[in-house]
Short mmCIF file of C-alpha atoms in Angstrom, two decimals:
data_model
loop_
_atom_site.label_atom_id
_atom_site.label_comp_id
_atom_site.label_asym_id
_atom_site.label_seq_id
_atom_site.Cartn_x
_atom_site.Cartn_y
_atom_site.Cartn_z
CA MET A 22 2.57 19.08 15.65
CA ILE A 23 -1.08 18.13 15.30
CA ASN A 24 -3.38 20.46 17.24
CA LEU A 25 -5.78 18.84 19.66
CA LEU A 26 -9.11 20.56 20.15
CA LYS A 27 -11.52 20.08 23.04
CA THR A 28 -14.92 18.56 22.47
CA THR A 29 -17.93 20.09 24.15
CA THR A 30 -20.58 18.29 26.17
CA ASN A 31 -23.08 19.38 23.52
CA GLN A 32 -21.04 17.75 20.73
CA ILE A 33 -20.78 14.47 22.65
CA GLU A 34 -24.52 14.43 23.39
CA ARG A 35 -25.38 15.17 19.74
CA ALA A 36 -23.02 12.37 18.65
CA LYS A 37 -24.76 9.90 20.98
CA GLU A 38 -28.12 10.81 19.41
CA LEU A 39 -26.94 10.88 15.79
CA TYR A 40 -27.50 7.18 15.07
CA THR A 41 -29.84 4.59 16.50
CA PHE A 42 -28.06 1.52 15.14
CA SER A 43 -25.66 -0.55 17.21
CA ASN A 44 -23.61 -2.19 14.48
CA LEU A 45 -22.64 -0.91 11.05
CA LYS A 46 -22.51 -3.50 8.30
CA GLY A 47 -18.86 -4.51 7.97
CA SER A 48 -17.87 -2.81 11.23
CA ILE A 49 -14.47 -4.06 12.38
CA THR A 50 -15.31 -3.22 16.00
CA LYS A 51 -18.86 -4.64 15.77
CA GLY A 52 -20.34 -1.19 16.48
CA LYS A 53 -18.25 -0.38 19.57
CA SER A 54 -16.60 2.56 17.80
CA ASN A 55 -19.77 4.14 16.40
CA ILE A 56 -19.55 6.99 18.92
CA TYR A 57 -16.14 8.01 17.54
CA GLY A 58 -17.47 8.09 13.99
CA ALA A 59 -20.53 10.08 15.04
CA LEU A 60 -18.43 12.56 17.01
CA GLY A 61 -16.13 12.99 14.01
CA GLU A 62 -19.13 13.87 11.86
CA ILE A 63 -20.43 16.33 14.47
CA VAL A 64 -17.11 18.21 14.78
CA VAL A 65 -16.77 18.42 10.99
CA TYR A 66 -20.36 19.69 10.75
CA ASP A 67 -19.69 22.31 13.44
CA TYR A 68 -16.36 23.35 11.93
CA PHE A 69 -17.75 24.02 8.46
CA THR A 70 -21.03 25.53 9.65
CA LYS A 71 -19.09 27.96 11.87
CA ASN A 72 -17.00 28.97 8.87
CA GLY A 73 -20.01 29.76 6.66
CA SER A 74 -20.45 26.59 4.61
CA ILE A 75 -23.82 25.02 3.95
CA VAL A 76 -23.69 21.57 5.56
CA SER A 77 -26.22 18.76 5.76
CA PHE A 78 -26.15 15.23 7.14
CA LYS A 79 -26.69 12.52 4.52
CA SER A 80 -25.88 9.21 6.12
CA THR A 81 -25.37 6.82 3.21
CA TYR A 82 -22.86 4.08 2.44
CA ASP A 83 -21.09 6.52 0.11
CA TYR A 84 -20.84 9.66 2.25
CA ASP A 85 -21.85 11.24 5.56
CA LEU A 86 -22.17 14.95 4.84
CA ILE A 87 -22.72 17.34 1.98
CA ILE A 88 -20.58 20.45 2.43
CA SER A 89 -21.15 23.21 -0.15
CA ASN A 90 -22.31 20.58 -2.69
CA TYR A 91 -19.33 18.26 -2.05
CA LYS A 92 -20.04 14.71 -0.85
CA VAL A 93 -17.79 14.01 2.14
CA ASP A 94 -17.17 10.74 3.93
CA VAL A 95 -15.78 11.38 7.42
CA LYS A 96 -13.23 8.77 8.49
CA SER A 97 -12.90 9.04 12.27
CA LYS A 98 -9.98 7.25 13.87
CA LYS A 99 -9.83 6.70 17.61
CA PHE A 100 -6.52 7.43 19.30
CA THR A 101 -5.38 6.74 22.84
CA SER A 102 -5.67 9.91 24.88
CA LYS A 103 -2.25 9.42 26.50
CA PHE A 104 -0.59 9.87 23.08
CA THR A 105 -0.55 12.92 20.84
CA PRO A 106 -1.18 11.98 17.18
CA LYS A 107 1.86 12.20 14.92
CA TYR A 108 2.17 12.89 11.20
CA ASP A 109 3.81 9.51 10.55
CA TRP A 110 0.77 7.57 11.83
CA ASN A 111 -1.18 5.50 9.31
CA LEU A 112 -4.79 6.16 8.50
CA ASN A 113 -6.63 3.34 6.81
CA ILE A 114 -9.67 2.38 4.84
CA SER A 115 -10.84 -1.22 4.80
CA ASP A 116 -10.75 -3.03 1.49
CA PHE A 117 -14.56 -3.39 1.46
CA ASN A 118 -15.00 0.44 1.43
CA THR A 119 -13.20 1.14 -1.85
CA THR A 120 -16.34 1.79 -3.90
CA GLN A 121 -17.71 4.74 -1.94
CA LYS A 122 -18.90 7.51 -4.24
CA CYS A 123 -17.78 10.66 -2.47
CA ASP A 124 -15.75 13.70 -3.45
CA TYR A 125 -13.50 13.71 -0.37
CA TYR A 126 -12.44 11.67 2.62
CA PHE A 127 -12.02 13.80 5.75
CA PHE A 128 -9.84 12.13 8.38
CA ILE A 129 -10.54 13.09 11.98
CA GLY A 130 -8.87 11.82 15.15
CA VAL A 131 -11.04 11.34 18.24
CA SER A 132 -9.55 10.52 21.64
CA ASP A 133 -10.69 7.33 23.35
CA ASP A 134 -12.09 9.39 26.26
CA LEU A 135 -14.03 11.66 23.80
CA LYS A 136 -12.48 14.78 25.34
CA SER A 137 -10.44 15.87 22.34
CA TYR A 138 -10.22 15.61 18.58
CA CYS A 139 -8.05 16.76 15.71
CA PHE A 140 -8.36 17.39 12.01
CA TYR A 141 -5.80 15.17 10.29
CA GLY A 142 -6.65 16.38 6.79
CA TYR A 143 -8.56 15.51 3.64
CA ILE A 144 -7.97 13.81 0.31
CA GLU A 145 -9.84 12.82 -2.84
CA PRO A 146 -10.49 9.05 -2.97
CA ILE A 147 -8.50 8.55 -6.19
CA ASN A 148 -5.45 10.20 -4.60
CA PHE A 149 -5.87 8.16 -1.42
CA TYR A 150 -5.79 4.85 -3.29
CA ASN A 151 -3.04 5.94 -5.70
CA ASN A 152 -0.74 6.88 -2.80
CA SER A 153 -1.67 4.33 -0.13
CA VAL A 154 -0.05 1.02 0.79
CA PHE A 155 -2.16 -2.15 0.93
CA ASN A 156 -1.84 -4.40 3.97
CA TYR A 157 -3.47 -7.75 4.69
CA LYS A 158 -5.49 -8.74 7.76
CA GLY A 159 -3.15 -10.08 10.44
CA GLN A 160 -0.06 -8.41 8.97
CA ILE A 161 1.98 -6.46 11.52
CA ASP A 162 1.83 -2.69 11.07
CA PRO A 163 5.40 -1.47 10.47
CA ASN A 164 4.50 1.73 12.39
CA GLY A 165 2.85 -0.14 15.27
CA ASN A 166 6.00 -0.99 17.28
CA GLY A 167 5.75 -4.58 16.09
CA ILE A 168 2.65 -5.30 18.18
CA TRP A 169 -0.34 -3.93 16.28
CA LYS A 170 -1.84 -6.14 13.57
CA PHE A 171 -4.23 -5.03 10.85
CA LYS A 172 -7.79 -6.09 11.68
CA SER A 173 -8.85 -6.29 8.03
CA ASP A 174 -7.37 -5.99 4.56
CA CYS A 175 -6.89 -2.25 4.18
CA TYR A 176 -5.24 0.64 2.41
CA ASN A 177 -2.97 2.84 4.53
CA LEU A 178 -1.68 6.36 4.11
CA LYS A 179 0.36 8.49 6.49
CA ILE A 180 -1.27 11.59 7.95
CA SER A 181 1.53 13.67 6.44
CA ASN A 182 0.23 12.81 2.94
CA LEU A 183 -3.14 14.48 3.48
CA ASN A 184 -4.16 17.99 2.48
CA LYS A 185 -4.44 20.23 5.54
CA PHE A 186 -7.56 22.18 6.34
CA SER A 187 -6.86 25.85 5.60
CA VAL A 188 -9.56 27.42 7.78
CA ASP A 189 -8.68 28.17 11.42
CA VAL A 190 -10.54 26.14 14.02
#
């Protein structure tokens, strides 16, 4: 079972102040999900700082954070708060993001009400693309109960295929 952790008011406020832009270039949601991405970055920052790592924000196309000299792109995925994330859920990266120059992707789940989050896991980009399945925009997600369609061409990998974080949260 994937452990859900509670966000703090401080984390949510810091996430709201992290970025001033309203729409990321290439954003599938036209900027409406920026808060989830920012909150994902904040909880990763807090997690690693608390556990003694040197962490800095470096918002670039290629990565979001530098953690102990590793370039990390945080991939935050919103989930509906009435469901608990499951290991067979797909995580995806849009086809236009395949050239990011980072050492790791960190996948974080953030609830739609911002009250909870979870650490899905991490993976090196080469391993993500070597083990993922490509799906086209408009194609029905085989794990989406036949109703969810992919919003862009993307690569998909199940949560169960990620490396788990080994430090307690």
